[in-house]
JSON list of C-alpha atoms in Angstrom, two decimals:
[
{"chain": "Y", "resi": 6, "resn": "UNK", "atom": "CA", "xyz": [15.00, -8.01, 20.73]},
{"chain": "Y", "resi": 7, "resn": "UNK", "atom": "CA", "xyz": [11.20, -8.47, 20.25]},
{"chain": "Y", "resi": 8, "resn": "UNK", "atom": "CA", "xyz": [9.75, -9.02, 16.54]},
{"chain": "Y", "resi": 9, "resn": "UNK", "atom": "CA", "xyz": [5.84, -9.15, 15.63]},
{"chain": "Y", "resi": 10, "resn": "UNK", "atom": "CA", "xyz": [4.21, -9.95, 12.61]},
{"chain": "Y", "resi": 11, "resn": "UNK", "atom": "CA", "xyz": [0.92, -9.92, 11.32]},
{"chain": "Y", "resi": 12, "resn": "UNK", "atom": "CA", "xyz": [-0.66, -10.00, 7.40]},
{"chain": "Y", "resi": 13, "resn": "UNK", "atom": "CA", "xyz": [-3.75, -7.03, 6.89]},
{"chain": "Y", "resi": 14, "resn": "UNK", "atom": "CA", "xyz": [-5.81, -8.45, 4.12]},
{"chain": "Y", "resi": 15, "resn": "UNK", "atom": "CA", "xyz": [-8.21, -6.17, 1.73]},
{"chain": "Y", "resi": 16, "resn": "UNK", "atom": "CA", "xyz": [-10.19, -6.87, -1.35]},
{"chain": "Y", "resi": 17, "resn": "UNK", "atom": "CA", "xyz": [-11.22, -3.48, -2.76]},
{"chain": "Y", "resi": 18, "resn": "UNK", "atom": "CA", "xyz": [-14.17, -2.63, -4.41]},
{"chain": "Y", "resi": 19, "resn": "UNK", "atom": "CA", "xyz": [-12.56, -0.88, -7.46]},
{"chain": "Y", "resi": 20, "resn": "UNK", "atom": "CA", "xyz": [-9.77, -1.57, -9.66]},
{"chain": "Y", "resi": 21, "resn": "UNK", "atom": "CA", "xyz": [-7.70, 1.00, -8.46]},
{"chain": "Y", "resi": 22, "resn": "UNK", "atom": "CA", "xyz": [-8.26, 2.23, -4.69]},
{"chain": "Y", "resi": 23, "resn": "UNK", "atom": "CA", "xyz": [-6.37, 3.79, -1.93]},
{"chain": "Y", "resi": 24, "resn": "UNK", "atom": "CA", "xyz": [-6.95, 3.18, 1.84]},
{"chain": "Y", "resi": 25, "resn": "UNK", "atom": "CA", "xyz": [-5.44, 4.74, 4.90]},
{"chain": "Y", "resi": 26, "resn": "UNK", "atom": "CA", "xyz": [-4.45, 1.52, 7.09]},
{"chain": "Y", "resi": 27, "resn": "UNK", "atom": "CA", "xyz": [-2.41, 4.17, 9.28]},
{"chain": "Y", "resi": 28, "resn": "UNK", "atom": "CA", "xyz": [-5.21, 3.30, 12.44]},
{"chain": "Y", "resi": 29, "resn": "UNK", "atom": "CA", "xyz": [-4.91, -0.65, 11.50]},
{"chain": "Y", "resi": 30, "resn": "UNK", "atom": "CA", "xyz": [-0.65, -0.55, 11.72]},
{"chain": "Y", "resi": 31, "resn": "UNK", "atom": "CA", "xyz": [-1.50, 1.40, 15.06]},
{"chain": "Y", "resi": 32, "resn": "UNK", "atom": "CA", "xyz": [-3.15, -1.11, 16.60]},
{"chain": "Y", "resi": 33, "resn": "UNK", "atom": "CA", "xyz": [-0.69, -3.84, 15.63]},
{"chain": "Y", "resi": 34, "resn": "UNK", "atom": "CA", "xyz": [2.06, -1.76, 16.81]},
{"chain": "Y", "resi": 35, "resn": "UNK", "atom": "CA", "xyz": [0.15, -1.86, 20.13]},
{"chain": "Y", "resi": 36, "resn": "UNK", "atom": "CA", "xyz": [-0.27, -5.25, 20.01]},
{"chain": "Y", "resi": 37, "resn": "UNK", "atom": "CA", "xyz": [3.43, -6.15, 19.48]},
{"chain": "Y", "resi": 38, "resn": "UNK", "atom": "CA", "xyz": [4.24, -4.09, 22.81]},
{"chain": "Y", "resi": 39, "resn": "UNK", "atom": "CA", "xyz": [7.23, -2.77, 20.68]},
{"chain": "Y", "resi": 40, "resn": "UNK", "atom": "CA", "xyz": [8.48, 0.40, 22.18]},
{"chain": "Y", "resi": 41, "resn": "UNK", "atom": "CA", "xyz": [11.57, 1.27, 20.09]},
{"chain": "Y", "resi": 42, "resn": "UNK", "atom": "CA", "xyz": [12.64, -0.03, 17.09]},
{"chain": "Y", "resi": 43, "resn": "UNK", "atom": "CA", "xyz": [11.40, -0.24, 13.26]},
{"chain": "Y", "resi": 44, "resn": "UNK", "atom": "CA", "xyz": [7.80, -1.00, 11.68]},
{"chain": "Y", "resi": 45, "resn": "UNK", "atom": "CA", "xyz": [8.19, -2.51, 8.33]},
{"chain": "Y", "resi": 46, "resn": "UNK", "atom": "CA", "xyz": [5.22, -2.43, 6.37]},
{"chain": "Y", "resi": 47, "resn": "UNK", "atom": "CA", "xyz": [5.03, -3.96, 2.62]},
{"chain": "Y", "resi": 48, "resn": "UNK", "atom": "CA", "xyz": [2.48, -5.06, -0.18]},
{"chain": "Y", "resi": 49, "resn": "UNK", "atom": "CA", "xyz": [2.96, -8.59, -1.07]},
{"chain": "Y", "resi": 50, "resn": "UNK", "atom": "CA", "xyz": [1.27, -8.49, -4.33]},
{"chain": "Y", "resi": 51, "resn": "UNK", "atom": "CA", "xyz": [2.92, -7.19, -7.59]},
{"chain": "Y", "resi": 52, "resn": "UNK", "atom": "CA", "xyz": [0.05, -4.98, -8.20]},
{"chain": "Y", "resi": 53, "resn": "UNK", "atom": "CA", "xyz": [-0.45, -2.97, -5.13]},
{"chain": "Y", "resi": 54, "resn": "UNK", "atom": "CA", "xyz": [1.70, -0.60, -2.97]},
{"chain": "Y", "resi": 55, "resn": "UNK", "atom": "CA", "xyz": [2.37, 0.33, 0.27]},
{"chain": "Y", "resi": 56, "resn": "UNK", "atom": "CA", "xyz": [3.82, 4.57, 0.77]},
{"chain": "Y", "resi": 57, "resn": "UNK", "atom": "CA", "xyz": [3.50, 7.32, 3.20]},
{"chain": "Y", "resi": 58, "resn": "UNK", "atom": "CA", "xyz": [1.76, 10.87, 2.06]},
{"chain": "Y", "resi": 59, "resn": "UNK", "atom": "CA", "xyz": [-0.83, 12.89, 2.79]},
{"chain": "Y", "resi": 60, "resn": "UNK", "atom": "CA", "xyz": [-4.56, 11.70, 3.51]},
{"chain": "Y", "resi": 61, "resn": "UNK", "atom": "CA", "xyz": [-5.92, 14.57, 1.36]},
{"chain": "Y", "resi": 62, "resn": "UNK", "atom": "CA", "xyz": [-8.66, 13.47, -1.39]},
{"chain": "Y", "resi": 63, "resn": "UNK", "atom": "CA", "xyz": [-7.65, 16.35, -3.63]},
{"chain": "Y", "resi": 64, "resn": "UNK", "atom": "CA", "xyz": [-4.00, 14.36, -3.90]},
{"chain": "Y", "resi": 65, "resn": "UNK", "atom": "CA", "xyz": [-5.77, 11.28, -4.07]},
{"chain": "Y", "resi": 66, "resn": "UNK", "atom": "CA", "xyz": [-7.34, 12.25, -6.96]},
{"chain": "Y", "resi": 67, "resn": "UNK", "atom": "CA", "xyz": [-4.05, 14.01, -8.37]},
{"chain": "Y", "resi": 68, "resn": "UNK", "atom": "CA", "xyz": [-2.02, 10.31, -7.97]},
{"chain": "Y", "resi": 69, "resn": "UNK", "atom": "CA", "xyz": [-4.80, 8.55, -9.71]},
{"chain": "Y", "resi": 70, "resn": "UNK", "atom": "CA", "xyz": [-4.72, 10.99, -12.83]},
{"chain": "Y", "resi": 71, "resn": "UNK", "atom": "CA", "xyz": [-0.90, 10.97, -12.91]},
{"chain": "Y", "resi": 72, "resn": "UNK", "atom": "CA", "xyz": [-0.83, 7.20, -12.47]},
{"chain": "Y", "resi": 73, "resn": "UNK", "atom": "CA", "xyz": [-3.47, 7.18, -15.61]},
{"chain": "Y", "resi": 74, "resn": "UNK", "atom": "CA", "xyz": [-0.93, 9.46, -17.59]},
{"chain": "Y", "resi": 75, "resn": "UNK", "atom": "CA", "xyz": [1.94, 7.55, -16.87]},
{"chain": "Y", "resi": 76, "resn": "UNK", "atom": "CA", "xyz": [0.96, 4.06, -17.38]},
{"chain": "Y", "resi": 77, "resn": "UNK", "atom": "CA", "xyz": [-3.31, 3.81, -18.68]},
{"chain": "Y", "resi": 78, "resn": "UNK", "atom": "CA", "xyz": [-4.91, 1.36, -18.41]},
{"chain": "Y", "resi": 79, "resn": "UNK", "atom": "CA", "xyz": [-6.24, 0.93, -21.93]},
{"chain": "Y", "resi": 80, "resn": "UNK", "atom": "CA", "xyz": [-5.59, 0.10, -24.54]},
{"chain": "Y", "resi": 81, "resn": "UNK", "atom": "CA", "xyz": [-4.96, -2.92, -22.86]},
{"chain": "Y", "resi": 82, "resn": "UNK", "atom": "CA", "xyz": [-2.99, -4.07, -26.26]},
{"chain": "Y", "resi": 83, "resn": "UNK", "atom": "CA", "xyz": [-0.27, -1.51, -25.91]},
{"chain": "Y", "resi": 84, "resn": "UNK", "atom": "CA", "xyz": [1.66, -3.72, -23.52]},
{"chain": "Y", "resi": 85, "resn": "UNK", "atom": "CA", "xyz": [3.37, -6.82, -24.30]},
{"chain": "Y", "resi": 86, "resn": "UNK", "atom": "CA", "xyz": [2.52, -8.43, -20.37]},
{"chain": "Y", "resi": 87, "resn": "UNK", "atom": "CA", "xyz": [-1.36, -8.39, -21.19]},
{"chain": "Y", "resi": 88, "resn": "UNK", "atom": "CA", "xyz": [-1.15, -11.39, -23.45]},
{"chain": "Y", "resi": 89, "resn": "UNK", "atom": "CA", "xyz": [-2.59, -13.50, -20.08]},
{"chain": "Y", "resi": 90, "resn": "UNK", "atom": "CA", "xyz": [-3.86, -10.30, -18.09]},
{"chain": "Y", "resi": 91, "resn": "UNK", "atom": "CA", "xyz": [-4.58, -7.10, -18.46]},
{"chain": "Y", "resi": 92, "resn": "UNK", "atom": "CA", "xyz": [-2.70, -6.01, -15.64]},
{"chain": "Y", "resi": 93, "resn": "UNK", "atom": "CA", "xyz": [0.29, -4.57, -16.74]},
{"chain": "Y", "resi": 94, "resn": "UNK", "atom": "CA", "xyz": [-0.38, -1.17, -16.39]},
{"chain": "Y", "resi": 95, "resn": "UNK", "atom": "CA", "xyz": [-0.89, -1.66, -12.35]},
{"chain": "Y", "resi": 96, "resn": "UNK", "atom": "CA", "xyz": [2.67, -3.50, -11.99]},
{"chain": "Y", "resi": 97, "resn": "UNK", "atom": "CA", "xyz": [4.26, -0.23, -13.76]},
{"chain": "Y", "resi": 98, "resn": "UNK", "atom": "CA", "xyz": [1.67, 1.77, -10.65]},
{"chain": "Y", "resi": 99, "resn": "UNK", "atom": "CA", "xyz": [2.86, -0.30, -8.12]},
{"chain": "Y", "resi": 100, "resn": "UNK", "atom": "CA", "xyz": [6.95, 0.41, -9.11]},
{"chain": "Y", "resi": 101, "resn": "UNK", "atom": "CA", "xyz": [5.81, 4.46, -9.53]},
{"chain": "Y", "resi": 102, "resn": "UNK", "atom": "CA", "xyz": [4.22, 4.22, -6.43]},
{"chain": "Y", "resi": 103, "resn": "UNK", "atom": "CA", "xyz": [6.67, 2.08, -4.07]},
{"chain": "Y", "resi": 104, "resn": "UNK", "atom": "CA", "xyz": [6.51, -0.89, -2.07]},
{"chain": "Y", "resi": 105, "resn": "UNK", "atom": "CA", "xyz": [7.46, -0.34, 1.16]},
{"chain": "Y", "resi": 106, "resn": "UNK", "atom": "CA", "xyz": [7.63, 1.66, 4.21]},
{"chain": "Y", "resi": 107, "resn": "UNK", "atom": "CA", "xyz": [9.58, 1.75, 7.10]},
{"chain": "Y", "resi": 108, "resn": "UNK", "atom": "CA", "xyz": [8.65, 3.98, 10.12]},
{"chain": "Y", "resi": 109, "resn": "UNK", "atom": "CA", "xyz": [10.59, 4.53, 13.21]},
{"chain": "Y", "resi": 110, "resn": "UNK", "atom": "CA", "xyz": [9.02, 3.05, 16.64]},
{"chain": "Y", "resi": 111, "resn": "UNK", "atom": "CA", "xyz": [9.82, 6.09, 19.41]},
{"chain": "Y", "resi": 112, "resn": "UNK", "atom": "CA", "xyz": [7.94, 5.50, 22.80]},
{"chain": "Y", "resi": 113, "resn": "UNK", "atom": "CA", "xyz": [5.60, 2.86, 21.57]},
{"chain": "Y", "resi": 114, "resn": "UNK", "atom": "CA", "xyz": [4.40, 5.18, 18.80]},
{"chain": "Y", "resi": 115, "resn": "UNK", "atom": "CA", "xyz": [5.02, 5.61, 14.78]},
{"chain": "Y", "resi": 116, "resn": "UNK", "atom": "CA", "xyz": [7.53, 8.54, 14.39]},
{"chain": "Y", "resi": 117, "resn": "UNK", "atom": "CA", "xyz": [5.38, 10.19, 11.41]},
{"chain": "Y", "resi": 118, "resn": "UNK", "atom": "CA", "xyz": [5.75, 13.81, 10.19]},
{"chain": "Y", "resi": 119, "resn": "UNK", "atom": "CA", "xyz": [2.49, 15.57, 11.05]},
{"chain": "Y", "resi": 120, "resn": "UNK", "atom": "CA", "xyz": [0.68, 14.65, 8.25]},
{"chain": "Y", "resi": 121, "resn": "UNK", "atom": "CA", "xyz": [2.03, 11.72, 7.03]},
{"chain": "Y", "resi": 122, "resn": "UNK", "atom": "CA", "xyz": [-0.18, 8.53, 6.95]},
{"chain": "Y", "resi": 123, "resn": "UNK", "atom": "CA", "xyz": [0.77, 5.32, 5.61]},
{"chain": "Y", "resi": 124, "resn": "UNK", "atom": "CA", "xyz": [-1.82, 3.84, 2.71]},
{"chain": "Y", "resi": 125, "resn": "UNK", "atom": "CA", "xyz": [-1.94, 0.60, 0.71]},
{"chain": "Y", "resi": 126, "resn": "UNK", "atom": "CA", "xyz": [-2.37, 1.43, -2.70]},
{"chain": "Y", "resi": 127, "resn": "UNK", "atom": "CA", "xyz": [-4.80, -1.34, -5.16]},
{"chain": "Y", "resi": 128, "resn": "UNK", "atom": "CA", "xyz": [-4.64, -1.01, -8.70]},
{"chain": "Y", "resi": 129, "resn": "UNK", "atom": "CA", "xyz": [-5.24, -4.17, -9.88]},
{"chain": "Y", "resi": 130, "resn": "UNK", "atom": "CA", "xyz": [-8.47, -4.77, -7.38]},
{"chain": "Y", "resi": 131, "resn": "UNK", "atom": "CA", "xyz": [-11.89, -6.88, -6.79]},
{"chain": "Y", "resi": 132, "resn": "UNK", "atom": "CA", "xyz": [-9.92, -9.85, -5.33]},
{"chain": "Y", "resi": 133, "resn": "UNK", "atom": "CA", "xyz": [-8.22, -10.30, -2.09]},
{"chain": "Y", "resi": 134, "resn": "UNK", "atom": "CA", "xyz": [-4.78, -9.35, -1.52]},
{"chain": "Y", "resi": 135, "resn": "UNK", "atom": "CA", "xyz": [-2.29, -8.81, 1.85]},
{"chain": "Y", "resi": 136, "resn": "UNK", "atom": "CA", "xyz": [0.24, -6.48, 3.37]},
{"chain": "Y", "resi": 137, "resn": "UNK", "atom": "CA", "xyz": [2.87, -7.66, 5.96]},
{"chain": "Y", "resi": 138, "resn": "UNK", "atom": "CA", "xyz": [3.55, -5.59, 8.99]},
{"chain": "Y", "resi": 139, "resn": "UNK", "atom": "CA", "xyz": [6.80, -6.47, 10.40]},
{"chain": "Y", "resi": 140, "resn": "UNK", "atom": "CA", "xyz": [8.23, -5.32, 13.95]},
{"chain": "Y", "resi": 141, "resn": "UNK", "atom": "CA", "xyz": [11.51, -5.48, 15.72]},
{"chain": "Y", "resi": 142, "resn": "UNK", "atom": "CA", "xyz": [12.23, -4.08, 19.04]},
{"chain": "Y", "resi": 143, "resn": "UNK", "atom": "CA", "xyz": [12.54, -3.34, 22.41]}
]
């Protein structure tokens, strides 16, 4: 069995931000010459996320206003966490929103639904943060 694994940095411009990094897991599944087996792809920052869905800007904006309901940003002082930071309201994002994904490798080639794309999700932003991909395979 084959494994590959490579770190995809970003530093976003925004606080909160979501990026399609479908074309960038592409290529490193290309790289890793991987044919069959399982892509693991994960934020490794408290604060951001890593999920599958729809590339659609109308959802986009939909996940950043329900995200906003469910934990706001401000008042910074309604959570106990921003005594240091004011971050706490992109940790509760980042559980809402997920961690990981893992996609099935089938002839050299992510086994996505049609329009599935996978995104890394910022929401604590403006500094620079990484996602593992992780292969193993034939």
């Amino acid at each position: 069995m084959k494994s590959y694994r490579k770190e995809l940095w970003f530093e976003t411009e925004r606080r909160r931000q979501l990026i399609n990094i479908t074309p960038e897991v592409e290529k490193n599944l290309r790289e890793s010459g991987i044919k069959e087996g399982l892509l693991l792809c994960n934020a490794m920052h408290i604060t951001a996320s890593v999920f599958i869905n729809d590339d659609e800007s109308g959802l986009h904006h939909d996940f950043e206003v329900w995200l906003e309901k469910l934990a706001p940003e401000k008042p910074y002082n309604q959570y106990l966490h921003n005594g240091f930071e004011d971050n706490a309201d992109a940790h509760i994002k980042r559980t809402l929103m997920g961690r990981e994904v893992v996609v099935a490798v089938t002839n050299g080639k992510l086994d996505l639904g049609p329009w599935e794309q996978i995104f890394y999700g910022e929401f604590d932003g403006k500094r620079r943060k990484r996602v593992l991909v992780k292969i193993i395979g034939e």
